[in-house]
Every structure is written in C-alpha cells, then in structure tokens.
Amino acid sequence: MKRLLFLLIGGLGVMTAPMQGATAETAPITDAVIVADHYRSVLQREEYRQEPSFDFLSQLGHWVVTVLQSLQDSFRHYEYSGQLIRLSYALMGTILALGVISLLYWGLKLFRLRYLLAKPASEKTVGERYYDVPESFEVGIRHAVAAQLWTTALLLSWRQFLSLLERHELVPADRTRTNWEYLEQLQATSIPAPTRELCHELVLRYDRYIYGAQPVTPEDWAQWNASLFALVRTLKLDRPIPASNAS
C-alpha cells in the first residue's frame, strides 16, 4: 500500500514539472529594453521593410524652403539683406500664385471642353437648314472668280446648287447629309438617265477637287460651271417656284 502511494505521488510530480516549465517559458516579457530590441529586429526583416513613398507636396515644400534659405544665406552679408530677403519671398510667392492660377485656368478649359463634348445635340441643331438662299451665293462666286480663286468658286456654286434643290423640294433640307446621299435622293426622283449620269459625274468631280485637293484650273472651272448650268436647266431649277410651293 505504501509503495502504491509513493508511485502515485511520483507520477503526479513528473506530470506537473513540464507544465510549470512551459508556463515559465511562455510568460509575457515586460522589460521595455527587450521589447524595443525585438521590435527593431523585426522591422529589419525583408518582409517588414517599408519603402519610403514619394510625396510631391512635401518635396515641393522642402525645395521652396531650401531655396529661400539659400537666398537668405547668400544675401546675409549685404547691407540691405533684409529687403532682399523680403523681395525673394515676394518673388517666390508670385511664382507660386502664377502656377496655381495657370493650373486653375487650364483645368477650367479642360472641364468646359469635356462638358461641350458630353453635351448631347439639341433638336434645334439636328436637321437645321444649312444652306442659305441661292441668291446669297452670287456675290461670293463673283468675287472668287474675279480673284481667280477657282476652288472657292466651285465650292460656292455647288452649295448654291444644293440650295436650289432644297428650295424646289427635290431633296429635304438636312445638314447631316453628304453629297452622295443628296445624289441618291435625287436619283430616286423621275429624272432622265443622262441627268443622273451628269449628277454622278459632278459629285465625283467635287470629291476630286474639294476632298482630294486637286487644283482647279480656269478650264476646269469653265467646264464645271457649264455642266452645272446645264444640270440646273435640265432640272428646271432656274424657274420661279410655283405659288403653291412658295414659303
């Protein structure tokens, strides 16, 4: 019986000894020096290192202070060094103010441009009549011919022709349409085949002279003007509008 008791007491002593040692090893460290050293050693590890971030405003402020300090040190031995230092401060303040004003100006311009591009087209600008009355082109054509500006004369005469088509309601007035769309609408009417071919030829020549930037000679202008005049006579665009169609 005594042996059994000794064995039980000895077993309990063996079991509790490691637990007490483990508690001592895992006890919290309260020494401030040890904690600080451990913290510094952890920060030196590769995974905990922090790269210094670039702060533009801080760098700019540091540069301004450095420049002002250097100016102050440079002018310190002059007689009027106090006034020069104030002048340097005023100069740097003016430069900074001009920089801020320029940034605000260009920012406002970009904002307005973005607003205009994002603004949807209103109903008043879509489908609005683009060409003026045919008679308004006469003066411009005469001046262009007198100045031998054949490309300008050709452009104005074509716009006058399209204005005549609009006036006689052969095509609808729509500023968004191209010459080929005008030609397609005109060919849908009951016009003779030679007239359709002449219209097609004039559109091709217009593209060559205006969009292709081919120079227009006096002979080209004379041929263009004669063909356009013949087309106007064939389509009866030179006659007055009937009273029922007059606006």
Tab-separated table of N, CA and C in Angstrom, residues 70-234:
chain	number	residue	atom	x	y	z
A	70	SER	N	18.712	79.297	-48.924
A	70	SER	CA	19.959	79.591	-49.634
A	70	SER	C	20.032	81.053	-50.042
A	71	LEU	N	18.883	81.623	-50.459
A	71	LEU	CA	18.871	83.049	-50.784
A	71	LEU	C	19.167	83.899	-49.550
A	72	GLN	N	18.583	83.500	-48.444
A	72	GLN	CA	18.828	84.243	-47.205
A	72	GLN	C	20.299	84.178	-46.807
A	73	ASP	N	20.913	83.008	-46.956
A	73	ASP	CA	22.331	82.878	-46.620
A	73	ASP	C	23.216	83.656	-47.592
A	74	SER	N	22.773	83.721	-48.875
A	74	SER	CA	23.585	84.427	-49.868
A	74	SER	C	23.561	85.929	-49.658
A	75	PHE	N	22.399	86.465	-49.254
A	75	PHE	CA	22.253	87.912	-49.118
A	75	PHE	C	22.535	88.413	-47.689
A	76	ARG	N	23.004	87.528	-46.833
A	76	ARG	CA	23.125	87.902	-45.429
A	76	ARG	C	24.187	88.996	-45.215
A	77	HIS	N	25.271	88.974	-46.031
A	77	HIS	CA	26.357	89.914	-45.806
A	77	HIS	C	26.162	91.240	-46.534
A	78	TYR	N	25.059	91.383	-47.304
A	78	TYR	CA	24.793	92.662	-47.960
A	78	TYR	C	24.180	93.650	-46.964
A	79	GLU	N	24.283	94.927	-47.318
A	79	GLU	CA	23.780	95.974	-46.426
A	79	GLU	C	22.267	95.940	-46.326
A	80	TYR	N	21.620	95.713	-47.455
A	80	TYR	CA	20.151	95.686	-47.481
A	80	TYR	C	19.657	94.238	-47.585
A	81	SER	N	20.263	93.404	-46.813
A	81	SER	CA	19.910	91.982	-46.898
A	81	SER	C	18.468	91.727	-46.477
A	82	GLY	N	17.964	92.495	-45.498
A	82	GLY	CA	16.577	92.299	-45.067
A	82	GLY	C	15.592	92.567	-46.183
A	83	GLN	N	15.821	93.633	-46.962
A	83	GLN	CA	14.931	93.947	-48.077
A	83	GLN	C	15.045	92.904	-49.184
A	84	LEU	N	16.265	92.430	-49.454
A	84	LEU	CA	16.438	91.412	-50.489
A	84	LEU	C	15.746	90.109	-50.104
A	85	ILE	N	15.799	89.777	-48.829
A	85	ILE	CA	15.115	88.558	-48.389
A	85	ILE	C	13.613	88.695	-48.567
A	86	ARG	N	13.081	89.860	-48.199
A	86	ARG	CA	11.644	90.077	-48.403
A	86	ARG	C	11.294	90.045	-49.888
A	87	LEU	N	12.194	90.602	-50.709
A	87	LEU	CA	11.956	90.567	-52.151
A	87	LEU	C	11.955	89.138	-52.687
A	88	SER	N	12.865	88.321	-52.181
A	88	SER	CA	12.909	86.923	-52.627
A	88	SER	C	11.652	86.176	-52.207
A	89	TYR	N	11.184	86.446	-50.999
A	89	TYR	CA	9.942	85.817	-50.556
A	89	TYR	C	8.771	86.258	-51.435
A	90	ALA	N	8.719	87.544	-51.757
A	90	ALA	CA	7.641	88.047	-52.611
A	90	ALA	C	7.722	87.438	-54.003
A	91	LEU	N	8.949	87.277	-54.524
A	91	LEU	CA	9.122	86.682	-55.847
A	91	LEU	C	8.669	85.230	-55.863
A	92	MET	N	9.061	84.466	-54.867
A	92	MET	CA	8.641	83.068	-54.801
A	92	MET	C	7.135	82.953	-54.617
A	93	GLY	N	6.553	83.842	-53.817
A	93	GLY	CA	5.095	83.824	-53.665
A	93	GLY	C	4.382	84.144	-54.959
A	94	THR	N	4.939	85.094	-55.736
A	94	THR	CA	4.337	85.428	-57.032
A	94	THR	C	4.410	84.256	-57.996
A	95	ILE	N	5.558	83.572	-58.010
A	95	ILE	CA	5.705	82.407	-58.890
A	95	ILE	C	4.710	81.317	-58.514
A	96	LEU	N	4.568	81.057	-57.226
A	96	LEU	CA	3.609	80.040	-56.788
A	96	LEU	C	2.179	80.438	-57.129
A	97	ALA	N	1.851	81.731	-56.953
A	97	ALA	CA	0.499	82.192	-57.279
A	97	ALA	C	0.222	82.059	-58.768
A	98	LEU	N	1.210	82.410	-59.614
A	98	LEU	CA	1.031	82.257	-61.058
A	98	LEU	C	0.870	80.788	-61.441
A	99	GLY	N	1.603	79.909	-60.771
A	99	GLY	CA	1.449	78.484	-61.049
A	99	GLY	C	0.058	77.979	-60.702
A	100	VAL	N	-0.458	78.404	-59.556
A	100	VAL	CA	-1.811	77.988	-59.159
A	100	VAL	C	-2.855	78.543	-60.121
A	101	ILE	N	-2.686	79.813	-60.536
A	101	ILE	CA	-3.639	80.425	-61.464
A	101	ILE	C	-3.621	79.707	-62.806
A	102	SER	N	-2.428	79.364	-63.295
A	102	SER	CA	-2.349	78.652	-64.574
A	102	SER	C	-2.985	77.273	-64.486
A	103	LEU	N	-2.777	76.577	-63.369
A	103	LEU	CA	-3.423	75.271	-63.199
A	103	LEU	C	-4.944	75.400	-63.181
A	104	LEU	N	-5.459	76.399	-62.478
A	104	LEU	CA	-6.904	76.612	-62.449
A	104	LEU	C	-7.440	76.968	-63.830
A	105	TYR	N	-6.688	77.777	-64.588
A	105	TYR	CA	-7.134	78.193	-65.923
A	105	TYR	C	-7.249	76.998	-66.860
A	106	TRP	N	-6.185	76.189	-66.934
A	106	TRP	CA	-6.224	75.038	-67.831
A	106	TRP	C	-7.201	73.975	-67.338
A	107	GLY	N	-7.353	73.851	-66.029
A	107	GLY	CA	-8.363	72.921	-65.529
A	107	GLY	C	-9.765	73.333	-65.919
A	108	LEU	N	-10.047	74.647	-65.869
A	108	LEU	CA	-11.355	75.139	-66.278
A	108	LEU	C	-11.586	74.932	-67.765
A	109	LYS	N	-10.548	75.151	-68.587
A	109	LYS	CA	-10.698	74.947	-70.029
A	109	LYS	C	-10.972	73.484	-70.346
A	110	LEU	N	-10.248	72.572	-69.688
A	110	LEU	CA	-10.488	71.150	-69.911
A	110	LEU	C	-11.877	70.741	-69.445
A	111	PHE	N	-12.333	71.313	-68.339
A	111	PHE	CA	-13.670	70.992	-67.847
A	111	PHE	C	-14.735	71.464	-68.834
A	112	ARG	N	-14.567	72.677	-69.370
A	112	ARG	CA	-15.533	73.192	-70.339
A	112	ARG	C	-15.521	72.366	-71.615
A	113	LEU	N	-14.318	71.966	-72.068
A	113	LEU	CA	-14.234	71.140	-73.267
A	113	LEU	C	-14.909	69.798	-73.050
A	114	ARG	N	-14.687	69.198	-71.899
A	114	ARG	CA	-15.335	67.921	-71.603
A	114	ARG	C	-16.851	68.087	-71.526
A	115	TYR	N	-17.306	69.215	-70.970
A	115	TYR	CA	-18.747	69.458	-70.874
A	115	TYR	C	-19.361	69.629	-72.263
A	116	LEU	N	-18.659	70.344	-73.155
A	116	LEU	CA	-19.186	70.557	-74.501
A	116	LEU	C	-19.213	69.262	-75.301
A	117	LEU	N	-18.192	68.408	-75.113
A	117	LEU	CA	-18.171	67.141	-75.835
A	117	LEU	C	-19.237	66.189	-75.321
A	118	ALA	N	-19.511	66.249	-74.024
A	118	ALA	CA	-20.515	65.351	-73.448
A	118	ALA	C	-21.936	65.861	-73.624
A	119	LYS	N	-22.084	67.125	-74.011
A	119	LYS	CA	-23.418	67.697	-74.145
A	119	LYS	C	-24.108	67.129	-75.379
A	120	PRO	N	-25.294	66.527	-75.251
A	120	PRO	CA	-25.977	65.974	-76.426
A	120	PRO	C	-26.498	67.077	-77.331
A	121	ALA	N	-26.571	66.755	-78.611
A	121	ALA	CA	-27.072	67.734	-79.578
A	121	ALA	C	-28.563	67.963	-79.366
A	122	SER	N	-28.965	69.202	-79.400
A	122	SER	CA	-30.372	69.539	-79.209
A	122	SER	C	-31.134	69.376	-80.514
A	123	GLU	N	-32.431	69.402	-80.417
A	123	GLU	CA	-33.259	69.242	-81.604
A	123	GLU	C	-33.135	70.426	-82.556
A	124	LYS	N	-32.707	71.583	-82.045
A	124	LYS	CA	-32.599	72.753	-82.903
A	124	LYS	C	-31.400	72.663	-83.842
A	125	THR	N	-30.358	71.941	-83.468
A	125	THR	CA	-29.170	71.853	-84.299
A	125	THR	C	-29.187	70.656	-85.228
A	126	VAL	N	-30.020	69.655	-84.951
A	126	VAL	CA	-30.096	68.482	-85.803
A	126	VAL	C	-31.120	68.733	-86.901
A	127	GLY	N	-30.699	68.552	-88.166
A	127	GLY	CA	-31.607	68.743	-89.280
A	127	GLY	C	-31.880	70.191	-89.616
A	128	GLU	N	-31.088	71.098	-89.068
A	128	GLU	CA	-31.310	72.510	-89.343
A	128	GLU	C	-30.854	72.825	-90.765
A	129	ARG	N	-31.542	73.777	-91.423
A	129	ARG	CA	-31.163	74.153	-92.774
A	129	ARG	C	-29.758	74.741	-92.756
A	130	TYR	N	-28.908	74.171	-93.592
A	130	TYR	CA	-27.511	74.565	-93.585
A	130	TYR	C	-27.219	75.642	-94.617
A	131	TYR	N	-27.814	75.521	-95.791
A	131	TYR	CA	-27.500	76.442	-96.880
A	131	TYR	C	-28.438	77.644	-96.862
A	132	ASP	N	-27.886	78.788	-97.236
A	132	ASP	CA	-28.690	80.000	-97.351
A	132	ASP	C	-29.480	79.966	-98.657
A	133	VAL	N	-30.201	81.036	-98.895
A	133	VAL	CA	-30.970	81.119	-100.144
A	133	VAL	C	-29.995	81.170	-101.310
A	134	PRO	N	-30.386	80.669	-102.496
A	134	PRO	CA	-29.442	80.611	-103.626
A	134	PRO	C	-28.865	81.961	-104.009
A	135	GLU	N	-29.669	83.032	-103.911
A	135	GLU	CA	-29.182	84.347	-104.338
A	135	GLU	C	-28.025	84.857	-103.476
A	136	SER	N	-27.915	84.362	-102.253
A	136	SER	CA	-26.864	84.858	-101.357
A	136	SER	C	-25.473	84.396	-101.770
A	137	PHE	N	-25.392	83.397	-102.659
A	137	PHE	CA	-24.086	82.897	-103.091
A	137	PHE	C	-23.526	83.646	-104.289
A	138	GLU	N	-24.340	84.463	-104.945
A	138	GLU	CA	-23.909	85.115	-106.179
A	138	GLU	C	-22.714	86.031	-105.944
A	139	VAL	N	-22.779	86.844	-104.902
A	139	VAL	CA	-21.691	87.802	-104.645
A	139	VAL	C	-20.387	87.067	-104.365
A	140	GLY	N	-20.447	86.011	-103.565
A	140	GLY	CA	-19.238	85.255	-103.256
A	140	GLY	C	-18.639	84.597	-104.480
A	141	ILE	N	-19.488	84.073	-105.367
A	141	ILE	CA	-18.986	83.440	-106.593
A	141	ILE	C	-18.303	84.472	-107.479
A	142	ARG	N	-18.905	85.661	-107.619
A	142	ARG	CA	-18.310	86.705	-108.460
A	142	ARG	C	-16.948	87.145	-107.913
A	143	HIS	N	-16.872	87.344	-106.604
A	143	HIS	CA	-15.596	87.753	-106.006
A	143	HIS	C	-14.529	86.667	-106.176
A	144	ALA	N	-14.919	85.397	-106.025
A	144	ALA	CA	-13.953	84.306	-106.181
A	144	ALA	C	-13.448	84.214	-107.614
A	145	VAL	N	-14.347	84.399	-108.590
A	145	VAL	CA	-13.932	84.364	-109.997
A	145	VAL	C	-13.028	85.551	-110.313
A	146	ALA	N	-13.367	86.729	-109.798
A	146	ALA	CA	-12.540	87.916	-110.048
A	146	ALA	C	-11.147	87.761	-109.443
A	147	ALA	N	-11.057	87.099	-108.292
A	147	ALA	CA	-9.759	86.875	-107.650
A	147	ALA	C	-9.080	85.598	-108.123
A	148	GLN	N	-9.699	84.894	-109.089
A	148	GLN	CA	-9.175	83.647	-109.644
A	148	GLN	C	-9.001	82.570	-108.567
A	149	LEU	N	-9.913	82.576	-107.612
A	149	LEU	CA	-9.966	81.524	-106.594
A	149	LEU	C	-10.951	80.467	-107.076
A	150	TRP	N	-10.479	79.608	-107.964
A	150	TRP	CA	-11.379	78.682	-108.653
A	150	TRP	C	-11.947	77.625	-107.709
A	151	THR	N	-11.174	77.179	-106.750
A	151	THR	CA	-11.698	76.180	-105.804
A	151	THR	C	-12.825	76.764	-104.965
A	152	THR	N	-12.660	78.015	-104.518
A	152	THR	CA	-13.712	78.674	-103.740
A	152	THR	C	-14.956	78.885	-104.584
A	153	ALA	N	-14.769	79.290	-105.836
A	153	ALA	CA	-15.918	79.477	-106.727
A	153	ALA	C	-16.654	78.165	-106.957
A	154	LEU	N	-15.903	77.074	-107.127
A	154	LEU	CA	-16.536	75.760	-107.321
A	154	LEU	C	-17.324	75.352	-106.084
A	155	LEU	N	-16.745	75.566	-104.905
A	155	LEU	CA	-17.431	75.197	-103.665
A	155	LEU	C	-18.720	75.989	-103.483
A	156	LEU	N	-18.660	77.305	-103.720
A	156	LEU	CA	-19.853	78.140	-103.549
A	156	LEU	C	-20.922	77.815	-104.582
A	157	SER	N	-20.515	77.522	-105.810
A	157	SER	CA	-21.510	77.176	-106.834
A	157	SER	C	-22.214	75.865	-106.507
A	158	TRP	N	-21.487	74.908	-105.931
A	158	TRP	CA	-22.126	73.642	-105.545
A	158	TRP	C	-23.106	73.842	-104.389
A	159	ARG	N	-22.743	74.683	-103.447
A	159	ARG	CA	-23.673	74.977	-102.353
A	159	ARG	C	-24.910	75.719	-102.868
A	160	GLN	N	-24.716	76.566	-103.845
A	160	GLN	CA	-25.870	77.239	-104.443
A	160	GLN	C	-26.785	76.233	-105.139
A	161	PHE	N	-26.187	75.232	-105.793
A	161	PHE	CA	-26.977	74.189	-106.446
A	161	PHE	C	-27.773	73.384	-105.424
A	162	LEU	N	-27.140	73.024	-104.304
A	162	LEU	CA	-27.869	72.289	-103.265
A	162	LEU	C	-28.974	73.144	-102.654
A	163	SER	N	-28.729	74.435	-102.535
A	163	SER	CA	-29.773	75.328	-102.032
A	163	SER	C	-30.957	75.387	-102.990
A	164	LEU	N	-30.684	75.346	-104.298
A	164	LEU	CA	-31.770	75.297	-105.286
A	164	LEU	C	-32.559	73.994	-105.165
A	165	LEU	N	-31.857	72.888	-104.934
A	165	LEU	CA	-32.557	71.610	-104.743
A	165	LEU	C	-33.468	71.664	-103.524
A	166	GLU	N	-32.996	72.294	-102.453
A	166	GLU	CA	-33.826	72.421	-101.259
A	166	GLU	C	-35.023	73.326	-101.510
A	167	ARG	N	-34.787	74.410	-102.225
A	167	ARG	CA	-35.888	75.350	-102.474
A	167	ARG	C	-36.993	74.695	-103.290
A	168	HIS	N	-36.630	73.908	-104.274
A	168	HIS	CA	-37.626	73.249	-105.123
A	168	HIS	C	-38.071	71.912	-104.546
A	169	GLU	N	-37.628	71.614	-103.318
A	169	GLU	CA	-38.070	70.433	-102.572
A	169	GLU	C	-37.764	69.131	-103.305
A	170	LEU	N	-36.660	69.127	-104.051
A	170	LEU	CA	-36.206	67.880	-104.658
A	170	LEU	C	-35.433	67.029	-103.651
A	171	VAL	N	-34.858	67.669	-102.658
A	171	VAL	CA	-34.203	66.970	-101.545
A	171	VAL	C	-34.604	67.688	-100.261
A	172	PRO	N	-34.717	66.973	-99.148
A	172	PRO	CA	-35.034	67.641	-97.880
A	172	PRO	C	-33.823	68.399	-97.352
A	173	ALA	N	-34.098	69.481	-96.658
A	173	ALA	CA	-33.025	70.283	-96.059
A	173	ALA	C	-32.513	69.574	-94.814
A	174	ASP	N	-31.294	69.063	-94.897
A	174	ASP	CA	-30.715	68.327	-93.773
A	174	ASP	C	-29.207	68.510	-93.819
A	175	ARG	N	-28.659	69.177	-92.824
A	175	ARG	CA	-27.232	69.488	-92.797
A	175	ARG	C	-26.372	68.268	-92.551
A	176	THR	N	-26.975	67.155	-92.129
A	176	THR	CA	-26.185	65.972	-91.811
A	176	THR	C	-25.941	65.083	-93.019
A	177	ARG	N	-26.536	65.381	-94.152
A	177	ARG	CA	-26.414	64.513	-95.322
A	177	ARG	C	-25.166	64.867	-96.132
A	178	THR	N	-24.620	63.841	-96.793
A	178	THR	CA	-23.469	64.028	-97.667
A	178	THR	C	-23.934	64.227	-99.105
A	179	ASN	N	-22.973	64.560	-99.984
A	179	ASN	CA	-23.316	64.734	-101.395
A	179	ASN	C	-23.848	63.445	-102.012
A	180	TRP	N	-23.305	62.328	-101.591
A	180	TRP	CA	-23.771	61.050	-102.137
A	180	TRP	C	-25.190	60.733	-101.673
A	181	GLU	N	-25.536	61.136	-100.464
A	181	GLU	CA	-26.920	60.946	-100.011
A	181	GLU	C	-27.867	61.879	-100.753
A	182	TYR	N	-27.413	63.115	-101.021
A	182	TYR	CA	-28.217	64.004	-101.864
A	182	TYR	C	-28.412	63.392	-103.245
A	183	LEU	N	-27.343	62.828	-103.808
A	183	LEU	CA	-27.427	62.219	-105.138
A	183	LEU	C	-28.378	61.033	-105.141
A	184	GLU	N	-28.343	60.231	-104.098
A	184	GLU	CA	-29.251	59.077	-104.009
A	184	GLU	C	-30.709	59.531	-103.942
A	185	GLN	N	-30.968	60.582	-103.183
A	185	GLN	CA	-32.340	61.101	-103.125
A	185	GLN	C	-32.769	61.697	-104.462
A	186	LEU	N	-31.843	62.362	-105.139
A	186	LEU	CA	-32.174	62.968	-106.430
A	186	LEU	C	-32.408	61.907	-107.494
A	187	GLN	N	-31.638	60.834	-107.458
A	187	GLN	CA	-31.819	59.761	-108.432
A	187	GLN	C	-33.091	58.968	-108.183
A	188	ALA	N	-33.643	59.068	-106.968
A	188	ALA	CA	-34.908	58.381	-106.683
A	188	ALA	C	-36.094	59.072	-107.340
A	189	THR	N	-35.902	60.312	-107.798
A	189	THR	CA	-36.979	61.023	-108.488
A	189	THR	C	-37.006	60.619	-109.955
A	190	SER	N	-37.998	61.104	-110.660
A	190	SER	CA	-38.179	60.734	-112.078
A	190	SER	C	-37.388	61.683	-112.971
A	191	ILE	N	-36.073	61.592	-112.910
A	191	ILE	CA	-35.234	62.401	-113.789
A	191	ILE	C	-34.645	61.494	-114.860
A	192	PRO	N	-34.341	62.021	-116.030
A	192	PRO	CA	-33.805	61.192	-117.117
A	192	PRO	C	-32.447	60.583	-116.756
A	193	ALA	N	-32.116	59.507	-117.461
A	193	ALA	CA	-30.849	58.823	-117.202
A	193	ALA	C	-29.639	59.708	-117.480
A	194	PRO	N	-29.612	60.510	-118.582
A	194	PRO	CA	-28.445	61.389	-118.782
A	194	PRO	C	-28.260	62.395	-117.647
A	195	THR	N	-29.362	62.858	-117.080
A	195	THR	CA	-29.263	63.801	-115.965
A	195	THR	C	-28.675	63.121	-114.732
A	196	ARG	N	-29.055	61.864	-114.505
A	196	ARG	CA	-28.478	61.126	-113.377
A	196	ARG	C	-26.971	60.955	-113.553
A	197	GLU	N	-26.568	60.632	-114.796
A	197	GLU	CA	-25.136	60.458	-115.051
A	197	GLU	C	-24.377	61.769	-114.850
A	198	LEU	N	-24.985	62.882	-115.254
A	198	LEU	CA	-24.336	64.173	-115.074
A	198	LEU	C	-24.209	64.517	-113.584
A	199	CYS	N	-25.248	64.228	-112.818
A	199	CYS	CA	-25.179	64.458	-111.363
A	199	CYS	C	-24.069	63.621	-110.732
A	200	HIS	N	-23.992	62.358	-111.156
A	200	HIS	CA	-22.957	61.475	-110.619
A	200	HIS	C	-21.565	61.986	-110.978
A	201	GLU	N	-21.393	62.475	-112.198
A	201	GLU	CA	-20.100	62.994	-112.623
A	201	GLU	C	-19.713	64.243	-111.836
A	202	LEU	N	-20.681	65.112	-111.558
A	202	LEU	CA	-20.385	66.324	-110.798
A	202	LEU	C	-19.992	66.002	-109.355
A	203	VAL	N	-20.645	65.017	-108.755
A	203	VAL	CA	-20.280	64.621	-107.387
A	203	VAL	C	-18.864	64.046	-107.357
A	204	LEU	N	-18.521	63.251	-108.366
A	204	LEU	CA	-17.164	62.715	-108.440
A	204	LEU	C	-16.131	63.830	-108.585
A	205	ARG	N	-16.442	64.802	-109.442
A	205	ARG	CA	-15.509	65.912	-109.634
A	205	ARG	C	-15.387	66.759	-108.360
A	206	TYR	N	-16.502	66.946	-107.674
A	206	TYR	CA	-16.467	67.701	-106.411
A	206	TYR	C	-15.552	67.013	-105.397
A	207	ASP	N	-15.690	65.701	-105.259
A	207	ASP	CA	-14.819	64.974	-104.332
A	207	ASP	C	-13.353	65.097	-104.732
A	208	ARG	N	-13.099	65.088	-106.036
A	208	ARG	CA	-11.717	65.167	-106.508
A	208	ARG	C	-11.109	66.542	-106.238
A	209	TYR	N	-11.912	67.592	-106.440
A	209	TYR	CA	-11.395	68.948	-106.274
A	209	TYR	C	-11.350	69.384	-104.801
A	210	ILE	N	-12.399	69.066	-104.048
A	210	ILE	CA	-12.509	69.567	-102.674
A	210	ILE	C	-11.826	68.624	-101.687
A	211	TYR	N	-12.247	67.357	-101.675
A	211	TYR	CA	-11.677	66.421	-100.706
A	211	TYR	C	-10.317	65.886	-101.150
A	212	GLY	N	-10.138	65.721	-102.463
A	212	GLY	CA	-8.850	65.251	-102.968
A	212	GLY	C	-7.821	66.341	-103.136
A	213	ALA	N	-8.235	67.594	-102.921
A	213	ALA	CA	-7.324	68.754	-103.000
A	213	ALA	C	-6.648	68.863	-104.356
A	214	GLN	N	-7.344	68.447	-105.415
A	214	GLN	CA	-6.791	68.620	-106.758
A	214	GLN	C	-6.956	70.072	-107.188
A	215	PRO	N	-5.908	70.706	-107.706
A	215	PRO	CA	-6.021	72.115	-108.112
A	215	PRO	C	-7.056	72.297	-109.217
A	216	VAL	N	-7.784	73.404	-109.127
A	216	VAL	CA	-8.813	73.735	-110.119
A	216	VAL	C	-8.236	74.798	-111.048
A	217	THR	N	-8.139	74.469	-112.319
A	217	THR	CA	-7.643	75.412	-113.321
A	217	THR	C	-8.811	76.220	-113.881
A	218	PRO	N	-8.525	77.312	-114.576
A	218	PRO	CA	-9.624	78.066	-115.209
A	218	PRO	C	-10.441	77.213	-116.175
A	219	GLU	N	-9.772	76.284	-116.891
A	219	GLU	CA	-10.515	75.400	-117.796
A	219	GLU	C	-11.432	74.461	-117.010
A	220	ASP	N	-10.941	73.960	-115.870
A	220	ASP	CA	-11.787	73.101	-115.028
A	220	ASP	C	-13.003	73.870	-114.519
A	221	TRP	N	-12.798	75.107	-114.107
A	221	TRP	CA	-13.915	75.910	-113.624
A	221	TRP	C	-14.925	76.179	-114.734
A	222	ALA	N	-14.454	76.478	-115.944
A	222	ALA	CA	-15.370	76.736	-117.061
A	222	ALA	C	-16.188	75.484	-117.386
A	223	GLN	N	-15.529	74.326	-117.396
A	223	GLN	CA	-16.250	73.077	-117.671
A	223	GLN	C	-17.238	72.756	-116.547
A	224	TRP	N	-16.810	72.948	-115.306
A	224	TRP	CA	-17.703	72.716	-114.161
A	224	TRP	C	-18.913	73.635	-114.210
A	225	ASN	N	-18.684	74.898	-114.461
A	225	ASN	CA	-19.775	75.871	-114.476
A	225	ASN	C	-20.764	75.565	-115.593
A	226	ALA	N	-20.243	75.158	-116.766
A	226	ALA	CA	-21.134	74.816	-117.883
A	226	ALA	C	-21.962	73.575	-117.563
A	227	SER	N	-21.326	72.555	-116.971
A	227	SER	CA	-22.068	71.331	-116.623
A	227	SER	C	-23.116	71.613	-115.556
A	228	LEU	N	-22.761	72.423	-114.567
A	228	LEU	CA	-23.715	72.741	-113.507
A	228	LEU	C	-24.874	73.573	-114.042
A	229	PHE	N	-24.576	74.494	-114.955
A	229	PHE	CA	-25.644	75.303	-115.542
A	229	PHE	C	-26.590	74.432	-116.366
A	230	ALA	N	-26.024	73.469	-117.115
A	230	ALA	CA	-26.868	72.555	-117.889
A	230	ALA	C	-27.730	71.701	-116.970
A	231	LEU	N	-27.186	71.265	-115.844
A	231	LEU	CA	-27.967	70.466	-114.897
A	231	LEU	C	-29.096	71.287	-114.287
A	232	VAL	N	-28.826	72.550	-113.968
A	232	VAL	CA	-29.869	73.424	-113.420
A	232	VAL	C	-30.983	73.626	-114.431
A	233	ARG	N	-30.613	73.809	-115.717
A	233	ARG	CA	-31.638	73.987	-116.757
A	233	ARG	C	-32.443	72.709	-116.956
A	234	THR	N	-31.777	71.544	-116.894
A	234	THR	CA	-32.489	70.274	-117.098
A	234	THR	C	-33.466	70.004	-115.962
